[in-house]
mmCIF file of C-alpha atoms in Angstrom:
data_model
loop_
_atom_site.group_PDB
_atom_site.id
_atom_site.type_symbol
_atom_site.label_atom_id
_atom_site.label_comp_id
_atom_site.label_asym_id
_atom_site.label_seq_id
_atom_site.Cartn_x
_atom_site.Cartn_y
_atom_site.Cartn_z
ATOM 1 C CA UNK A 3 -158.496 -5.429 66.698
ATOM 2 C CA UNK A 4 -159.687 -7.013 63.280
ATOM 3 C CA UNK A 5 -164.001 -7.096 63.401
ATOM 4 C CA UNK A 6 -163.757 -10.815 61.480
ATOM 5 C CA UNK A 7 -165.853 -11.044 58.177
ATOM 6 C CA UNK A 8 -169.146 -12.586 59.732
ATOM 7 C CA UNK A 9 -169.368 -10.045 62.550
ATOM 8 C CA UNK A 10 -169.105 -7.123 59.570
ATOM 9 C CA UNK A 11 -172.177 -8.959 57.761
ATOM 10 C CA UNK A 12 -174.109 -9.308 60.414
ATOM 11 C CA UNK A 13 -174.021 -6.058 61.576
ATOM 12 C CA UNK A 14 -174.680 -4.748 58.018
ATOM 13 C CA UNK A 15 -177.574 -7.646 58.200
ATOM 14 C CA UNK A 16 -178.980 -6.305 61.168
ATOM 15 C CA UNK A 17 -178.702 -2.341 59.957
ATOM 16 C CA UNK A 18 -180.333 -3.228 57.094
ATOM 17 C CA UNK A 19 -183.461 -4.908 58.865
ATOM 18 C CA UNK A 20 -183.806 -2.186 61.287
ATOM 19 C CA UNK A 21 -184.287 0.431 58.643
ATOM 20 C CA UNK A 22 -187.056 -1.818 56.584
ATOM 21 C CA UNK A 23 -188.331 -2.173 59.967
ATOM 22 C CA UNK A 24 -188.895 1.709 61.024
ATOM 23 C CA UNK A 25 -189.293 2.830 57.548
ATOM 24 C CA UNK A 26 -192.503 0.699 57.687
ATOM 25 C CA UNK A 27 -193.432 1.949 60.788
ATOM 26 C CA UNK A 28 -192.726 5.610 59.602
ATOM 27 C CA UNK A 29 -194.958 4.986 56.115
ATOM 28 C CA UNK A 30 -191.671 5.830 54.106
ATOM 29 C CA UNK A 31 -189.651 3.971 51.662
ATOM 30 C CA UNK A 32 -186.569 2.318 52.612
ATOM 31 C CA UNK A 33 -183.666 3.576 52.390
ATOM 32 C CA UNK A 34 -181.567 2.136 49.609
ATOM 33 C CA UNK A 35 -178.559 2.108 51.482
ATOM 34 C CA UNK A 36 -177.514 2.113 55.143
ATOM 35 C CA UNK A 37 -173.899 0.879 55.406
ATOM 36 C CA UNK A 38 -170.634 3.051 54.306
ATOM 37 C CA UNK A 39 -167.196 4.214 55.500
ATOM 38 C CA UNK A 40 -167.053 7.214 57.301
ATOM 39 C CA UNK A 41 -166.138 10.094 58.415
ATOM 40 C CA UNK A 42 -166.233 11.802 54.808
ATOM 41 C CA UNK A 43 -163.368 13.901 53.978
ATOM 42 C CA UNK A 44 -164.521 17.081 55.481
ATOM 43 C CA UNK A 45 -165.653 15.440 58.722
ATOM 44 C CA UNK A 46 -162.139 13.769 59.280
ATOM 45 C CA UNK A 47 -160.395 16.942 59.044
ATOM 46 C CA UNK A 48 -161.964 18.322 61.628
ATOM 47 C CA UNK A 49 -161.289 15.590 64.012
ATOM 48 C CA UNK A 50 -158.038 14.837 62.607
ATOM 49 C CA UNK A 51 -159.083 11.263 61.748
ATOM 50 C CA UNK A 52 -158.161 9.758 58.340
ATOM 51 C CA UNK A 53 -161.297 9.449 55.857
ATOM 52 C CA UNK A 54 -163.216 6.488 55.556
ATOM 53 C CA UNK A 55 -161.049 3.411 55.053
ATOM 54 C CA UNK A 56 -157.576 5.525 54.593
ATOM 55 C CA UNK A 57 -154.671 5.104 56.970
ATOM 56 C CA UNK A 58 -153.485 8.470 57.581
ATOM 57 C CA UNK A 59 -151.438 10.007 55.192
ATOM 58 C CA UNK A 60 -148.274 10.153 57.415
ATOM 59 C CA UNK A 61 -146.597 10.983 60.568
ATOM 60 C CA UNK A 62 -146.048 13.967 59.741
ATOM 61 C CA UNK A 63 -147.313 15.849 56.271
ATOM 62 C CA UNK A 64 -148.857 18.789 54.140
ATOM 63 C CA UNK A 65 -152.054 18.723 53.477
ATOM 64 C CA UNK A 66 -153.240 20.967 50.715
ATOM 65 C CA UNK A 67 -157.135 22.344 50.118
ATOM 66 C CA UNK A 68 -157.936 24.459 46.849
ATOM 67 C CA UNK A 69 -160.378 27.102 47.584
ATOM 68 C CA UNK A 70 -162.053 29.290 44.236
ATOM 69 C CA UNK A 71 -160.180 32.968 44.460
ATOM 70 C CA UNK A 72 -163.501 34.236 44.153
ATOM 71 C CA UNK A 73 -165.111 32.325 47.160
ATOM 72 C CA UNK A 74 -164.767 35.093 50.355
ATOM 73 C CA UNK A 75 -163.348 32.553 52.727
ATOM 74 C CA UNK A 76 -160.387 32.169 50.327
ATOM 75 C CA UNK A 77 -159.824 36.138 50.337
ATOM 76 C CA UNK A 78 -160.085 35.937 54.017
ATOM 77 C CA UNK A 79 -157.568 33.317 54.280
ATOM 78 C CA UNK A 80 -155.202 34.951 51.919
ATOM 79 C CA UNK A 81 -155.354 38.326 53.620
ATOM 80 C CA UNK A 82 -154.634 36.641 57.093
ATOM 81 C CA UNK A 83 -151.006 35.477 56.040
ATOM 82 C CA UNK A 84 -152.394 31.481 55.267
ATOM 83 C CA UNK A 85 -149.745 30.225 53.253
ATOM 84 C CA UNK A 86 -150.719 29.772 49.887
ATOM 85 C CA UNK A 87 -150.311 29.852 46.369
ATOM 86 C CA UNK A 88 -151.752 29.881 42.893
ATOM 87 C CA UNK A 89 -153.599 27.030 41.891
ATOM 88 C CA UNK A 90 -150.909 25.219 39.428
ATOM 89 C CA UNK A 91 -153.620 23.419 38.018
ATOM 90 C CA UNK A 92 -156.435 26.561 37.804
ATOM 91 C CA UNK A 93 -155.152 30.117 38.036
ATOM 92 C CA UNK A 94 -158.563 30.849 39.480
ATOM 93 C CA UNK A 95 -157.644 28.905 42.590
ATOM 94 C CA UNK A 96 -155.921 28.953 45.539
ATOM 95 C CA UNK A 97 -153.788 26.244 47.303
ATOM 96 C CA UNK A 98 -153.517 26.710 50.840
ATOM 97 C CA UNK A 99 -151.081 24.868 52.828
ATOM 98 C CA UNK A 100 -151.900 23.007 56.002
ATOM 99 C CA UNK A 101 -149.043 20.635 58.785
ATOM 100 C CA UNK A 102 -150.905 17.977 60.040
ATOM 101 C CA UNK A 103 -149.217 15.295 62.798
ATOM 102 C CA UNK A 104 -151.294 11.463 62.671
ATOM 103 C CA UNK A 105 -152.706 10.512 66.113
ATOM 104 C CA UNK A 106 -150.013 8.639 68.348
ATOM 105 C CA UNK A 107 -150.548 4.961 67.179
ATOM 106 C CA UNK A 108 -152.460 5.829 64.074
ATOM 107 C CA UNK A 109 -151.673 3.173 60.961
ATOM 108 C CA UNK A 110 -150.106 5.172 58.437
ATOM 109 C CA UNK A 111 -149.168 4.777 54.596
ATOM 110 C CA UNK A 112 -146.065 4.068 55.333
ATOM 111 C CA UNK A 113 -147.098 0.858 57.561
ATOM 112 C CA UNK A 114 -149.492 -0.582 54.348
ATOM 113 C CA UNK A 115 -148.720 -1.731 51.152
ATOM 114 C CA UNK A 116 -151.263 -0.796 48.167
ATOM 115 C CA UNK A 117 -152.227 -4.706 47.933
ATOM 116 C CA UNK A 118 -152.994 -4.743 51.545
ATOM 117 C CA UNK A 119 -155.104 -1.467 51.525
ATOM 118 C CA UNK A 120 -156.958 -2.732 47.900
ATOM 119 C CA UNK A 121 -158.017 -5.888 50.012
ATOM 120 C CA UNK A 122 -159.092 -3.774 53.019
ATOM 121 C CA UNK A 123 -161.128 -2.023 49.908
ATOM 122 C CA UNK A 124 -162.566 -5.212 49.213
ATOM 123 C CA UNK A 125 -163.384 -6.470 53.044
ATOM 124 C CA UNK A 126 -165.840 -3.903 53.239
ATOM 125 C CA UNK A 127 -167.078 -4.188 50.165
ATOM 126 C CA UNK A 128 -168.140 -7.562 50.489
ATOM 127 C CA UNK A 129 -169.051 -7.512 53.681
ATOM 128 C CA UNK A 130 -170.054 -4.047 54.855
ATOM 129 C CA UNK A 131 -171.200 -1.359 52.155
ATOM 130 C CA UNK A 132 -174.058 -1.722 50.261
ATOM 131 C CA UNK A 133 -172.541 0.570 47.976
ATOM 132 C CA UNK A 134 -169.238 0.409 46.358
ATOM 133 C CA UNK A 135 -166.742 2.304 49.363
ATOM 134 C CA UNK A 136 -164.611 5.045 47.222
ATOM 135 C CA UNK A 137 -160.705 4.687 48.134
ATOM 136 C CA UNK A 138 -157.725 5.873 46.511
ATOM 137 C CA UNK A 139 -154.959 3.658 46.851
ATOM 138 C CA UNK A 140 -151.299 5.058 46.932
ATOM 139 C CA UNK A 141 -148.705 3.066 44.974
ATOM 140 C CA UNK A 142 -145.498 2.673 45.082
ATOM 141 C CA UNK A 143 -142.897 2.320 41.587
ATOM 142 C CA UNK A 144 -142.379 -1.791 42.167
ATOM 143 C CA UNK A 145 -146.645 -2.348 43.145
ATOM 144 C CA UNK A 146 -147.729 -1.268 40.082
ATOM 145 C CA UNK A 147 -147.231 -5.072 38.143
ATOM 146 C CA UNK A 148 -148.933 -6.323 41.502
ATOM 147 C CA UNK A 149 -151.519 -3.687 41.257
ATOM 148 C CA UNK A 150 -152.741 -4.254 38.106
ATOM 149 C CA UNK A 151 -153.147 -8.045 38.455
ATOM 150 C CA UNK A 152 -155.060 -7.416 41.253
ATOM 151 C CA UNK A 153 -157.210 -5.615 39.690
ATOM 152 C CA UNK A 154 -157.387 -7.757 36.656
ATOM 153 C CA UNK A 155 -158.230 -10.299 39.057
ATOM 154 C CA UNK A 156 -160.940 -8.567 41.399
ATOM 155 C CA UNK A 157 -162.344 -6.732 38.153
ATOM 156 C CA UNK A 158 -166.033 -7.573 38.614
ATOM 157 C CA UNK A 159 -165.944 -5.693 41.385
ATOM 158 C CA UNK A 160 -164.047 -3.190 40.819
ATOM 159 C CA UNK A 161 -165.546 0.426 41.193
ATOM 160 C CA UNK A 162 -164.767 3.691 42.947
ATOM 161 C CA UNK A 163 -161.150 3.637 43.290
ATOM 162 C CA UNK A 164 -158.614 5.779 42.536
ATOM 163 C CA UNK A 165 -154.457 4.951 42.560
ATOM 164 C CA UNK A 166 -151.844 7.512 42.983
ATOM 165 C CA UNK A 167 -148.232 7.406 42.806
ATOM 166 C CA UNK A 168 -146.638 7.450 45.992
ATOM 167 C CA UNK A 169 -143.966 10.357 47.004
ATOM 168 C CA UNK A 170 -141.415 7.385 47.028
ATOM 169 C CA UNK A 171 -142.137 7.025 43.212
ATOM 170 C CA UNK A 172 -140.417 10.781 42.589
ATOM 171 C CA UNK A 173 -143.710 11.786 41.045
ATOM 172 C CA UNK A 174 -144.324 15.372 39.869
ATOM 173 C CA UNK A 175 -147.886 16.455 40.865
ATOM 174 C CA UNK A 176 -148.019 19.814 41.655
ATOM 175 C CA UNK A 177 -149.352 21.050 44.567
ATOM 176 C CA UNK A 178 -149.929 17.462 45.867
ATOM 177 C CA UNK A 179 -152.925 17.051 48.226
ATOM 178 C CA UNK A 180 -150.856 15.559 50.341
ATOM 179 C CA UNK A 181 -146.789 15.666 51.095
ATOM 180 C CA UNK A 182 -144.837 13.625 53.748
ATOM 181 C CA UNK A 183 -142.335 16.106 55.483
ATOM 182 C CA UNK A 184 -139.885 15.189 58.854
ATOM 183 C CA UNK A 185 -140.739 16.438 62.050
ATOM 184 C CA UNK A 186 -138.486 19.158 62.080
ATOM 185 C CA UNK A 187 -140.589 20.997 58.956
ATOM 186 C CA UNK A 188 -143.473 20.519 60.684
ATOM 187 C CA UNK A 189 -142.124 22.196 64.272
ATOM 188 C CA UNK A 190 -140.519 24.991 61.874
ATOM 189 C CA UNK A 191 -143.604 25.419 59.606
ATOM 190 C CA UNK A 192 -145.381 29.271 60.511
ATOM 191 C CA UNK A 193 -148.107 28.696 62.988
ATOM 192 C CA UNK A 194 -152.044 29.011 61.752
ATOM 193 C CA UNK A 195 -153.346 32.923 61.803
ATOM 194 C CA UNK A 196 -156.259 33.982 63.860
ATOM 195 C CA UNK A 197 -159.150 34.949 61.828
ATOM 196 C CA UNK A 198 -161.867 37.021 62.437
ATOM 197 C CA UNK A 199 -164.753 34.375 60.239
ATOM 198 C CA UNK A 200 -167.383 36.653 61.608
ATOM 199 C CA UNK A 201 -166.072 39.256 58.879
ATOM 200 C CA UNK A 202 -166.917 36.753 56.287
ATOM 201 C CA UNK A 203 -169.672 37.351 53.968
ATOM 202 C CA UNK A 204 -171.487 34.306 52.928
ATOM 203 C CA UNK A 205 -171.975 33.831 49.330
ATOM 204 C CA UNK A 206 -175.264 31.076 48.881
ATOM 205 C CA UNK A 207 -174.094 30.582 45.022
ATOM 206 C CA UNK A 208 -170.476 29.511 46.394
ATOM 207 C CA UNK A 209 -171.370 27.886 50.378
ATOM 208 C CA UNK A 210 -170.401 24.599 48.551
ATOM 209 C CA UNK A 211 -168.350 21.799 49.962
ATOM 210 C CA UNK A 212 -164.611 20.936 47.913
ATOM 211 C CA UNK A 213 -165.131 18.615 44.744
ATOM 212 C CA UNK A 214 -163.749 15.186 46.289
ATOM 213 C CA UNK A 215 -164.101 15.783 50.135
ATOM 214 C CA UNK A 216 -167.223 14.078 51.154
ATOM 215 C CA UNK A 217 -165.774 10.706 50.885
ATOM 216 C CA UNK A 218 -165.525 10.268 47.513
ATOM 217 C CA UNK A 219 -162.482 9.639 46.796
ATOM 218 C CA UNK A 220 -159.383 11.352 49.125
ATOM 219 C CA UNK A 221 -156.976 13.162 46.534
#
């Protein structure tokens, strides 16, 4: 079900008040924003949600996560049979391989074209966030004219997006974040190792979280 336009503002209307309101009452400042898209990048993995205003990637897929070879959880992952490989990008990385299966009903990529998710990008822009919502848009080979009129077209607004060639488009990233496969890769793909984390030491210069996964941007 589609929240309509004027419901979106005047929830973000009435967020907004409430926080003048008890910041006020607290003796702080306000804050100086309140509305966004969530869950950020990290959070959505965990729940196996898509990140803020993304469909999920597909029904079936790889998702890749680049960890720093001299971070311990990497080591740990490596020495418990994760699959994995050198960084293509960064030979002091490692890419670590993940299946992931969308929800039963989710919208996926597949179901979206990049002019329809650009204008869900700009819904909640205009109506929600009080911030510019980061996105990264996946494009097909015969969008790209539409694309960039759009764009041309919406350009005062335009901020925190990202495109990327969709898989469709026989592009040659590397290591892609993300990679559609059938169902019958993802029943044969090796099943997740146990790990002990408790063995993990913590390292307070590296306890970071991945460049890209709190929301701001999902590549």
């Amino acid at each position: 079900m589609k929240c309509p336009d004027e419901d979106l503002q005047a929830l973000r209307d009435i967020a907004v008040q409430t926080n003048k309101e008890w910041a006020k009452k607290l003796g702080i400042e306000q804050a100086a924003a309140v509305t966004c898209v969530k869950p950020s990048g990290t959070v959505s993995q965990l729940v196996s949600s898509s990140s803020g205003i993304h469909p999920q990637y597909s029904r079936y897929y790889y998702r890749r996560v680049r960890g720093d070879n001299k971070d311990p959880v990497t080591a740990a992952m490596i020495e418990a049979g994760v699959p994995h490989e050198i960084d293509p990008y960064n030979s002091e990385a490692t890419v670590f391989t993940f299946v992931k299966k969308a929800p039963k009903g989710a919208v996926v990529m597949e179901d979206i074209t990049a002019i329809d998710h650009l204008e869900m990008w700009k819904r909640f822009q205009l109506n929600w966030c009080e911030h510019k919502p980061s996105v990264t848009v996946s494009v097909s080979e015969d969008e790209w004219p539409a694309v960039g009129a759009w764009c041309w077209e919406n350009f005062d607004i335009l901020s925190g997006i990202s495109f990327l060639p969709k898989e469709d488009s026989n592009h040659t990233y590397k290591a892609a974040p993300y990679e559609r496969i059938s169902v019958e890769e993802f029943r044969a793909y090796p099943k997740f190792p146990d790990i002990n984390w408790d063995l993990v030491e913590e390292n307070p210069d590296k306890d970071t979280e991945f460049a890209c996964s709190a929301g701001a941007c999902d590549i």
